[in-house]
C-alpha positions as semicolon CSV with decimal commas, in nm:
position;residue;x (nm);y (nm);z (nm)
1;M;-1,206;-0,818;-1,137
2;S;-1,246;-0,414;-1,026
3;Q;-0,920;-0,226;-0,961
4;T;-0,714;0,056;-0,793
5;P;-0,398;0,290;-0,727
6;T;-0,056;0,409;-0,450
7;T;0,303;0,545;-0,542
8;C;0,641;0,508;-0,654
9;P;0,861;0,465;-0,970
10;F;0,748;0,695;-0,818
11;T;1,084;0,850;-0,714
12;G;1,027;1,215;-0,581
13;A;0,843;1,500;-0,635
14;L;0,592;1,449;-0,915
15;A;0,474;1,689;-1,171
16;V;0,150;1,726;-1,273
17;P;0,070;1,682;-1,645
18;S;-0,056;1,952;-1,814
19;A;-0,382;1,773;-1,889
20;V;-0,462;1,891;-1,538
21;S;-0,580;2,240;-1,530
22;S;-0,514;2,468;-1,262
23;P;-0,661;2,500;-0,953
24;S;-0,661;2,911;-0,959
25;T;-0,882;2,900;-1,265
26;L;-1,177;2,735;-1,107
27;P;-1,462;2,924;-0,956
28;V;-1,483;2,861;-0,561
29;R;-1,784;2,652;-0,453
30;E;-1,866;2,491;-0,152
31;A;-1,806;2,059;-0,111
32;P;-2,076;1,932;-0,217
33;T;-2,241;1,621;0,004
34;A;-2,191;1,246;-0,100
35;D;-2,417;1,053;0,092
36;W;-2,501;0,835;-0,125
37;V;-2,118;0,725;-0,090
38;K;-2,170;0,443;0,199
39;I;-1,842;0,190;0,320
40;K;-1,991;-0,122;0,325
41;D;-2,017;-0,018;-0,096
42;L;-1,707;0,083;-0,118
43;Y;-1,544;-0,207;0,059
44;E;-1,668;-0,393;-0,217
45;N;-1,586;-0,211;-0,552
46;P;-1,492;0,187;-0,488
47;F;-1,407;0,213;-0,829
48;P;-1,733;0,306;-1,002
49;I;-1,828;0,537;-0,653
50;Y;-1,491;0,740;-0,737
51;Q;-1,580;0,715;-1,099
52;R;-1,907;0,996;-1,052
53;M;-1,733;1,142;-0,773
54;R;-1,477;1,235;-0,954
55;E;-1,729;1,330;-1,235
56;E;-1,876;1,576;-0,960
57;S;-1,662;1,734;-0,802
58;P;-1,264;1,684;-0,678
59;V;-1,373;1,702;-0,295
60;H;-1,667;1,595;-0,132
61;W;-1,807;1,577;0,224
62;V;-1,886;1,181;0,310
63;P;-2,105;1,136;0,559
64;D;-2,051;0,805;0,610
65;V;-1,684;0,827;0,683
66;N;-1,663;1,142;0,839
67;R;-1,424;1,342;0,596
68;Y;-1,411;1,506;0,307
69;M;-1,293;1,226;0,009
70;V;-1,023;1,413;-0,262
71;T;-1,043;1,189;-0,572
72;S;-0,869;1,399;-0,866
73;Y;-0,560;1,346;-0,943
74;S;-0,476;1,703;-0,947
75;A;-0,546;1,779;-0,563
76;C;-0,446;1,451;-0,417
77;H;-0,126;1,584;-0,595
78;E;-0,142;1,961;-0,421
79;I;-0,237;1,796;-0,118
80;E;0,122;1,514;-0,111
81;Q;0,333;1,811;-0,218
82;D;0,202;2,133;0,038
83;E;0,263;1,986;0,408
84;A;0,238;2,348;0,537
85;R;-0,145;2,334;0,483
86;F;-0,253;1,972;0,465
87;S;-0,113;1,790;0,784
88;A;-0,029;1,464;0,791
89;D;-0,057;1,443;1,220
90;E;-0,417;1,472;1,241
91;R;-0,632;1,533;1,551
92;N;-0,792;1,173;1,661
93;S;-0,602;1,001;1,363
94;L;-0,691;0,639;1,330
95;M;-0,360;0,505;1,226
96;K;-0,248;0,741;1,610
97;R;-0,499;0,473;1,775
98;S;-0,399;0,150;1,623
99;M;-0,013;0,172;1,596
100;G;0,065;0,496;1,811
101;H;0,222;0,821;1,663
102;S;0,420;0,668;1,339
103;M;0,651;0,878;1,082
104;L;0,340;0,876;0,893
105;R;0,129;1,089;1,133
106;K;0,397;1,350;1,167
107;D;0,514;1,689;0,980
108;N;0,884;1,747;1,003
109;P;1,080;1,826;1,117
110;E;0,920;1,544;1,332
111;H;0,922;1,346;1,061
112;Q;1,273;1,375;0,904
113;V;1,390;1,229;1,228
114;D;1,159;0,868;1,247
115;R;1,259;0,878;0,863
116;D;1,604;0,896;0,872
117;S;1,639;0,620;1,134
118;Y;1,552;0,359;0,850
119;G;1,789;0,472;0,565
120;A;2,057;0,238;0,652
121;T;1,799;-0,122;0,613
122;L;1,574;-0,019;0,326
123;R;1,883;0,169;0,097
124;P;1,921;-0,001;-0,249
125;A;2,236;-0,095;-0,175
126;T;2,118;-0,248;0,133
127;I;1,859;-0,414;-0,061
128;K;2,119;-0,508;-0,313
129;K;2,421;-0,648;-0,082
130;H;2,213;-0,852;0,214
131;W;1,834;-0,819;0,110
132;N;1,805;-0,961;-0,241
133;E;1,959;-1,341;-0,162
134;I;1,722;-1,393;0,153
135;F;1,398;-1,284;-0,085
136;A;1,542;-1,520;-0,390
137;A;1,530;-1,850;-0,071
138;N;1,213;-1,718;0,078
139;H;1,059;-1,762;-0,241
140;R;1,202;-2,072;-0,315
141;K;1,055;-2,192;0,009
142;Y;0,686;-2,074;0,000
143;L;0,687;-2,127;-0,381
144;D;0,810;-2,511;-0,295
145;Q;0,482;-2,493;-0,041
146;L;0,230;-2,384;-0,347
147;I;0,361;-2,634;-0,573
148;A;0,342;-2,870;-0,286
149;R;-0,050;-2,806;-0,168
150;G;-0,127;-2,908;-0,591
151;P;-0,344;-2,729;-0,825
152;G;-0,594;-2,528;-0,642
153;A;-0,327;-2,399;-0,370
154;D;-0,446;-2,032;-0,297
155;F;-0,181;-1,751;-0,466
156;V;-0,276;-1,525;-0,208
157;W;-0,231;-1,752;0,142
158;D;-0,047;-2,028;0,023
159;Y;0,218;-1,846;-0,128
160;A;0,164;-1,431;-0,104
161;A;0,131;-1,368;0,237
162;P;0,387;-1,592;0,409
163;Y;0,644;-1,510;0,111
164;T;0,632;-1,114;0,193
165;A;0,546;-1,191;0,611
166;E;0,862;-1,414;0,590
167;N;1,060;-1,082;0,459
168;L;0,918;-0,820;0,691
169;R;1,009;-1,050;0,986
170;L;1,354;-1,036;0,876
171;I;1,336;-0,656;0,740
172;C;1,202;-0,577;1,100
173;G;1,473;-0,757;1,307
174;F;1,159;-1,017;1,483
175;H;1,368;-1,341;1,504
176;N;1,163;-1,416;1,797
177;S;0,816;-1,414;1,638
178;T;0,681;-1,606;1,312
179;Q;0,554;-1,490;1,011
180;Q;0,245;-1,611;1,099
181;D;0,318;-1,371;1,366
182;L;0,349;-1,064;1,170
183;Q;0,057;-1,169;0,895
184;R;-0,185;-1,152;1,239
185;W;-0,039;-0,803;1,326
186;S;-0,053;-0,662;0,992
187;Q;-0,383;-0,707;0,912
188;T;-0,502;-0,621;1,278
189;L;-0,347;-0,313;1,294
190;I;-0,411;-0,197;0,952
191;D;-0,786;-0,323;0,989
192;G;-0,729;-0,027;1,314
193;T;-0,627;0,150;1,094
194;G;-0,905;0,114;0,849
195;N;-1,207;0,137;1,073
196;Y;-1,407;0,414;0,959
197;A;-1,664;0,192;1,114
198;D;-1,539;0,272;1,443
199;D;-1,620;-0,134;1,529
200;P;-1,522;-0,186;1,925
201;E;-1,406;-0,585;1,770
202;V;-1,181;-0,478;1,521
203;W;-1,043;-0,248;1,797
204;A;-1,020;-0,508;2,046
205;R;-0,809;-0,710;1,801
206;A;-0,566;-0,413;1,675
207;E;-0,493;-0,378;2,135
208;A;-0,422;-0,714;2,158
209;S;-0,193;-0,715;1,879
210;S;-0,031;-0,404;1,908
211;A;0,030;-0,523;2,321
212;E;0,219;-0,834;2,152
213;V;0,474;-0,636;1,913
214;D;0,551;-0,386;2,232
215;A;0,650;-0,716;2,406
216;A;0,832;-0,824;2,129
217;I;1,035;-0,563;2,062
218;D;1,093;-0,533;2,413
219;E;1,273;-0,850;2,365
220;M;1,474;-0,774;2,083
221;I;1,626;-0,451;2,129
222;P;1,861;-0,592;2,412
223;Y;1,961;-0,885;2,197
224;L;2,016;-0,699;1,861
225;A;2,198;-0,403;2,080
226;A;2,437;-0,728;2,171
227;H;2,416;-0,896;1,811
228;P;2,375;-0,686;1,520
229;D;2,238;-0,705;1,223
230;Y;2,096;-0,548;0,881
231;S;1,711;-0,538;1,038
232;L;1,560;-0,188;1,115
233;L;1,541;-0,280;1,518
234;S;1,941;-0,355;1,513
235;N;1,975;0,024;1,378
236;L;1,701;0,182;1,552
237;A;1,872;0,015;1,868
238;S;2,183;0,158;1,834
239;M;2,019;0,509;1,785
240;P;1,915;0,763;2,085
241;I;1,552;0,705;1,996
242;P;1,269;0,709;2,234
243;L;1,110;0,371;2,251
244;E;0,766;0,525;2,139
245;A;0,839;0,601;1,789
246;I;1,024;0,271;1,765
247;R;0,707;0,142;1,869
248;A;0,495;0,336;1,639
249;N;0,693;0,283;1,368
250;L;0,770;-0,058;1,381
251;K;0,384;-0,110;1,393
252;M;0,321;0,121;1,081
253;T;0,593;-0,075;0,869
254;I;0,438;-0,395;1,027
255;G;0,141;-0,315;0,850
256;G;0,206;-0,138;0,546
257;G;0,492;-0,366;0,474
258;L;0,344;-0,653;0,440
259;N;0,033;-0,598;0,292
260;E;0,112;-0,378;0,091
261;P;0,399;-0,592;-0,142
262;R;0,138;-0,874;-0,049
263;D;-0,171;-0,662;-0,254
264;V;0,049;-0,614;-0,516
265;L;0,222;-0,934;-0,549
266;A;-0,068;-1,130;-0,549
267;T;-0,287;-0,846;-0,813
268;T;0,015;-0,842;-1,096
269;V;-0,039;-1,238;-1,098
270;W;-0,392;-1,168;-1,084
271;A;-0,424;-0,913;-1,393
272;L;-0,161;-1,058;-1,575
273;L;-0,290;-1,371;-1,536
274;S;-0,628;-1,236;-1,676
275;N;-0,445;-1,077;-1,961
276;P;-0,255;-1,348;-2,142
277;A;-0,136;-1,113;-2,406
278;Q;0,063;-0,876;-2,149
279;R;0,105;-1,240;-1,976
280;D;0,315;-1,375;-2,260
281;A;0,460;-1,060;-2,307
282;V;0,590;-1,073;-2,002
283;L;0,733;-1,412;-2,033
284;R;0,948;-1,349;-2,320
285;D;1,124;-1,027;-2,196
286;P;1,095;-1,057;-1,815
287;S;1,252;-0,679;-1,807
288;L;0,873;-0,565;-1,832
289;F;0,800;-0,697;-1,522
290;A;0,884;-0,355;-1,332
291;R;0,626;-0,224;-1,571
292;A;0,376;-0,484;-1,482
293;F;0,470;-0,407;-1,106
294;E;0,447;-0,017;-1,156
295;E;0,025;-0,052;-1,381
296;S;-0,049;-0,279;-1,110
297;V;-0,007;-0,034;-0,811
298;R;-0,168;0,249;-1,031
299;W;-0,417;-0,017;-1,098
300;V;-0,494;-0,145;-0,768
301;A;-0,325;0,062;-0,490
302;P;-0,266;-0,185;-0,221
303;I;-0,322;0,160;0,008
304;G;-0,668;0,351;-0,148
305;M;-0,680;0,684;0,128
306;Y;-0,457;0,832;0,321
307;P;-0,576;1,105;0,583
308;R;-0,442;1,448;0,588
309;E;-0,623;1,805;0,791
310;T;-0,602;2,146;0,682
311;T;-0,448;2,392;0,875
312;Q;-0,561;2,668;0,782
313;E;-0,912;2,747;0,560
314;L;-0,850;2,761;0,182
315;V;-0,911;2,666;-0,157
316;L;-0,849;2,306;-0,351
317;E;-0,928;2,303;-0,668
318;G;-1,188;2,538;-0,656
319;V;-1,333;2,377;-0,349
320;R;-1,413;2,577;-0,008
321;L;-1,241;2,389;0,291
322;P;-1,213;2,522;0,681
323;A;-0,958;2,493;0,857
324;G;-0,945;2,138;1,045
325;A;-1,107;2,006;0,764
326;R;-1,021;1,585;0,807
327;L;-0,963;1,476;0,439
328;G;-0,909;1,119;0,261
329;V;-0,640;1,181;0,002
330;V;-0,789;0,865;-0,225
331;L;-0,512;0,749;-0,467
332;G;-0,739;0,450;-0,611
333;A;-0,940;0,740;-0,744
334;A;-0,676;0,972;-0,837
335;N;-0,401;0,693;-1,024
336;R;-0,736;0,614;-1,231
337;D;-0,792;0,979;-1,310
338;P;-0,927;1,003;-1,729
339;Q;-0,782;1,368;-1,731
340;V;-0,421;1,212;-1,638
341;F;-0,453;0,799;-1,776
342;S;-0,616;0,705;-2,107
343;D;-0,817;0,413;-2,029
344;P;-0,756;0,447;-1,678
345;E;-0,983;0,164;-1,603
346;E;-0,770;-0,080;-1,774
347;F;-0,492;-0,302;-1,708
348;N;-0,239;-0,234;-1,952
349;I;0,134;-0,235;-1,916
350;F;0,231;-0,087;-2,209
351;R;0,016;0,213;-2,153
352;E;0,253;0,575;-2,226
353;K;0,446;0,603;-1,896
354;K;0,299;0,914;-1,687
355;P;0,429;0,935;-1,223
356;H;0,136;0,752;-1,107
357;L;0,076;0,808;-0,662
358;A;0,052;0,489;-0,565
359;F;0,339;0,583;-0,309
360;G;0,274;0,869;-0,217
361;G;0,480;1,191;-0,268
362;G;0,686;1,510;-0,128
363;V;0,843;1,450;0,227
364;H;0,616;1,099;0,306
365;F;0,678;0,915;-0,026
366;C;0,699;0,558;0,109
367;A;0,999;0,490;0,225
368;G;0,970;0,108;0,152
369;T;0,963;0,129;-0,199
370;W;1,334;-0,005;-0,350
371;I;1,207;-0,299;-0,091
372;A;0,881;-0,366;-0,237
373;R;1,043;-0,267;-0,599
374;A;1,287;-0,566;-0,512
375;Q;1,115;-0,862;-0,317
376;V;0,776;-0,829;-0,648
377;A;0,883;-0,732;-0,950
378;Q;1,272;-0,879;-0,937
379;I;1,290;-1,124;-0,758
380;A;0,896;-1,286;-0,719
381;L;0,762;-1,278;-1,035
382;P;0,996;-1,336;-1,288
383;E;1,075;-1,641;-1,086
384;L;0,754;-1,746;-1,093
385;F;0,646;-1,746;-1,386
386;R;1,000;-1,924;-1,516
387;C;0,912;-2,166;-1,266
388;L;0,521;-2,219;-1,316
389;P;0,461;-2,054;-1,704
390;H;0,136;-2,229;-1,676
391;L;0,007;-2,076;-1,436
392;K;-0,373;-2,002;-1,478
393;L;-0,626;-1,917;-1,191
394;D;-0,837;-2,134;-1,123
395;P;-1,202;-2,181;-1,387
396;Q;-1,330;-2,362;-1,094
397;S;-1,335;-2,122;-0,790
398;P;-1,330;-1,716;-0,899
399;S;-1,130;-1,518;-0,720
400;T;-1,145;-1,240;-0,490
401;D;-1,075;-0,839;-0,425
402;A;-1,210;-0,643;-0,113
403;G;-1,122;-0,257;0,011
404;W;-1,095;0,060;-0,026
405;V;-0,854;0,255;0,225
406;F;-0,681;-0,117;0,187
407;R;-0,725;-0,296;-0,105
408;G;-0,580;-0,626;-0,261
409;M;-0,680;-1,028;-0,356
410;T;-0,914;-1,222;-0,095
411;K;-0,923;-1,592;-0,241
412;M;-0,735;-1,644;-0,552
413;P;-0,722;-2,018;-0,607
414;V;-0,484;-2,114;-0,928
415;V;-0,393;-2,447;-1,172
416;W;-0,101;-2,532;-1,327
417;D;0,002;-2,790;-1,557
418;N;0,222;-3,031;-1,383
């Protein structure tokens, strides 16, 4: 399986390793055009494409994507740390069209206002006090369902997806919806956000889900105002926040809050089962599950690319960019940059610790990082391998992965000894 990365142990500002050269020492040149890069090839396996792009230039103009793709670690890190020159508030944003104007597409101070409203629900103390017990119960429920399906069950769709969807349903406060609703909403809204091919059917599905989410929010806000709990919607219902901001931010959360933990959970299990020595190591020492989680998001970032827009004419890593340039910050490429990571194409939980970019950085550092770590690294992974120590990939039915803006396992049959 060819793989990628995206951002978080990842705590706060990240220092660029000294192995990365300073952009000020590079001659200024125009971005090369990569007309050989096609969306269908990126979807199938972007990593060989990223290797070639990084070797040629840290920035390319890619006509098929209609934006400049940034693939080096140092250039992506520079963008993350400089919102004055690289705005998150992109014009004609696919995410805005799919989900509304969420905090991910806002610059400060507007971004911080929205982000602060999430703090009470997602802070580590609340996770430890309230959410971990719920995650553990959901893990048991959906692992039992996987086991009941028997060997040959699909790890992604019979366990990882419903487990993370049910967690997210309760985190958000959608007591009027099901985990199946969350899965449908997440996938269709995410598909809209990544609809660089401008497929009208993708937009139609995203719009239908957007309307469903709006209706669910409108129904839950008055209920949670009268019956508060630890959920995001309950917290937001008590704040003077515009309804449109609540709607957009919850849709953003439905997208990233499901696909990220689902995909990193499945990818980590796939990687461990494909590397028996590393699997045996975590079985002997469960503290290594945290390292496996972070290596997994470096190796295959669930969010492989996000957009930015230049606010002025500038030079990035020696490449001249005009004002208003639409950029794709390719974390899936940056996290495999050989200037930073040795043998970057390999999954290796014992590699030297270096900060990756999988959860972003700067003011947009992922607000759901601690939730993802808790439900995947602290609960699901250790308990899964404790209950099924002889779990294996099904040799009769190969696993598959796909995607580039968002990447994860799409099929993962597993077997085990009863």
